[in-house]
């Protein structure tokens, strides 16, 4: 397999993943981003924790999640538990964010 073939394969996989994301994002209420993964979920529990030596970390529990990972054959996951010392971003998805405007151009132009 040439490097061009590999690049084309990865580009196709990313496009497939984006299309799947676009199809399922409306089913979920939250976006959760960690340093390693991007998740869609309907239930997220984020708990800050402290180690014995005072370092802070986060324990994140997700239920009924979808994982953005093009190398993962099954992206729907029943339960996920993430433990990380890095930042965690949790954002509620508003359904209006998912709607495409019926008139005008993106960015507010006419």
mmCIF file of C-alpha atoms in Angstrom, residues 32-41 43-49 56-63 65-68 72 77 79-90:
data_model
loop_
_atom_site.group_PDB
_atom_site.id
_atom_site.type_symbol
_atom_site.label_atom_id
_atom_site.label_comp_id
_atom_site.label_asym_id
_atom_site.label_seq_id
_atom_site.Cartn_x
_atom_site.Cartn_y
_atom_site.Cartn_z
ATOM 1 C CA UNK A 32 -17.695 15.575 26.221
ATOM 2 C CA UNK A 33 -14.123 16.195 25.145
ATOM 3 C CA UNK A 34 -11.066 14.768 26.885
ATOM 4 C CA UNK A 35 -7.436 14.893 25.787
ATOM 5 C CA UNK A 36 -7.836 11.552 24.019
ATOM 6 C CA UNK A 37 -11.461 11.278 22.866
ATOM 7 C CA UNK A 38 -14.588 13.130 21.817
ATOM 8 C CA UNK A 39 -17.933 11.709 22.992
ATOM 9 C CA UNK A 40 -21.637 12.314 22.495
ATOM 10 C CA UNK A 41 -23.767 11.174 25.427
ATOM 11 C CA UNK A 43 -25.694 11.250 30.707
ATOM 12 C CA UNK A 44 -22.403 12.591 32.031
ATOM 13 C CA UNK A 45 -21.127 12.662 35.594
ATOM 14 C CA UNK A 46 -17.915 14.662 36.135
ATOM 15 C CA UNK A 47 -16.284 14.301 39.543
ATOM 16 C CA UNK A 48 -13.117 16.194 40.516
ATOM 17 C CA UNK A 49 -10.854 14.081 42.715
ATOM 18 C CA UNK A 56 -6.318 16.995 41.087
ATOM 19 C CA UNK A 57 -7.781 14.661 38.494
ATOM 20 C CA UNK A 58 -11.197 14.070 36.967
ATOM 21 C CA UNK A 59 -13.337 10.963 36.903
ATOM 22 C CA UNK A 60 -15.900 11.087 34.102
ATOM 23 C CA UNK A 61 -18.691 8.540 33.756
ATOM 24 C CA UNK A 62 -20.809 8.434 30.598
ATOM 25 C CA UNK A 63 -23.846 6.322 29.782
ATOM 26 C CA UNK A 65 -22.300 7.270 24.478
ATOM 27 C CA UNK A 66 -21.014 7.554 20.934
ATOM 28 C CA UNK A 67 -17.218 7.778 20.513
ATOM 29 C CA UNK A 68 -15.451 9.777 17.781
ATOM 30 C CA UNK A 72 -13.042 1.705 16.559
ATOM 31 C CA UNK A 77 -20.842 2.353 24.059
ATOM 32 C CA UNK A 79 -20.851 2.776 29.758
ATOM 33 C CA UNK A 80 -17.597 4.725 29.682
ATOM 34 C CA UNK A 81 -15.333 5.673 32.583
ATOM 35 C CA UNK A 82 -12.495 8.115 31.972
ATOM 36 C CA UNK A 83 -9.887 9.087 34.552
ATOM 37 C CA UNK A 84 -7.660 11.987 33.525
ATOM 38 C CA UNK A 85 -5.330 14.623 34.916
ATOM 39 C CA UNK A 86 -6.029 16.778 31.842
ATOM 40 C CA UNK A 87 -8.885 19.178 31.094
ATOM 41 C CA UNK A 88 -12.383 17.852 30.416
ATOM 42 C CA UNK A 89 -14.901 19.904 28.455
ATOM 43 C CA UNK A 90 -18.626 19.178 28.893
#
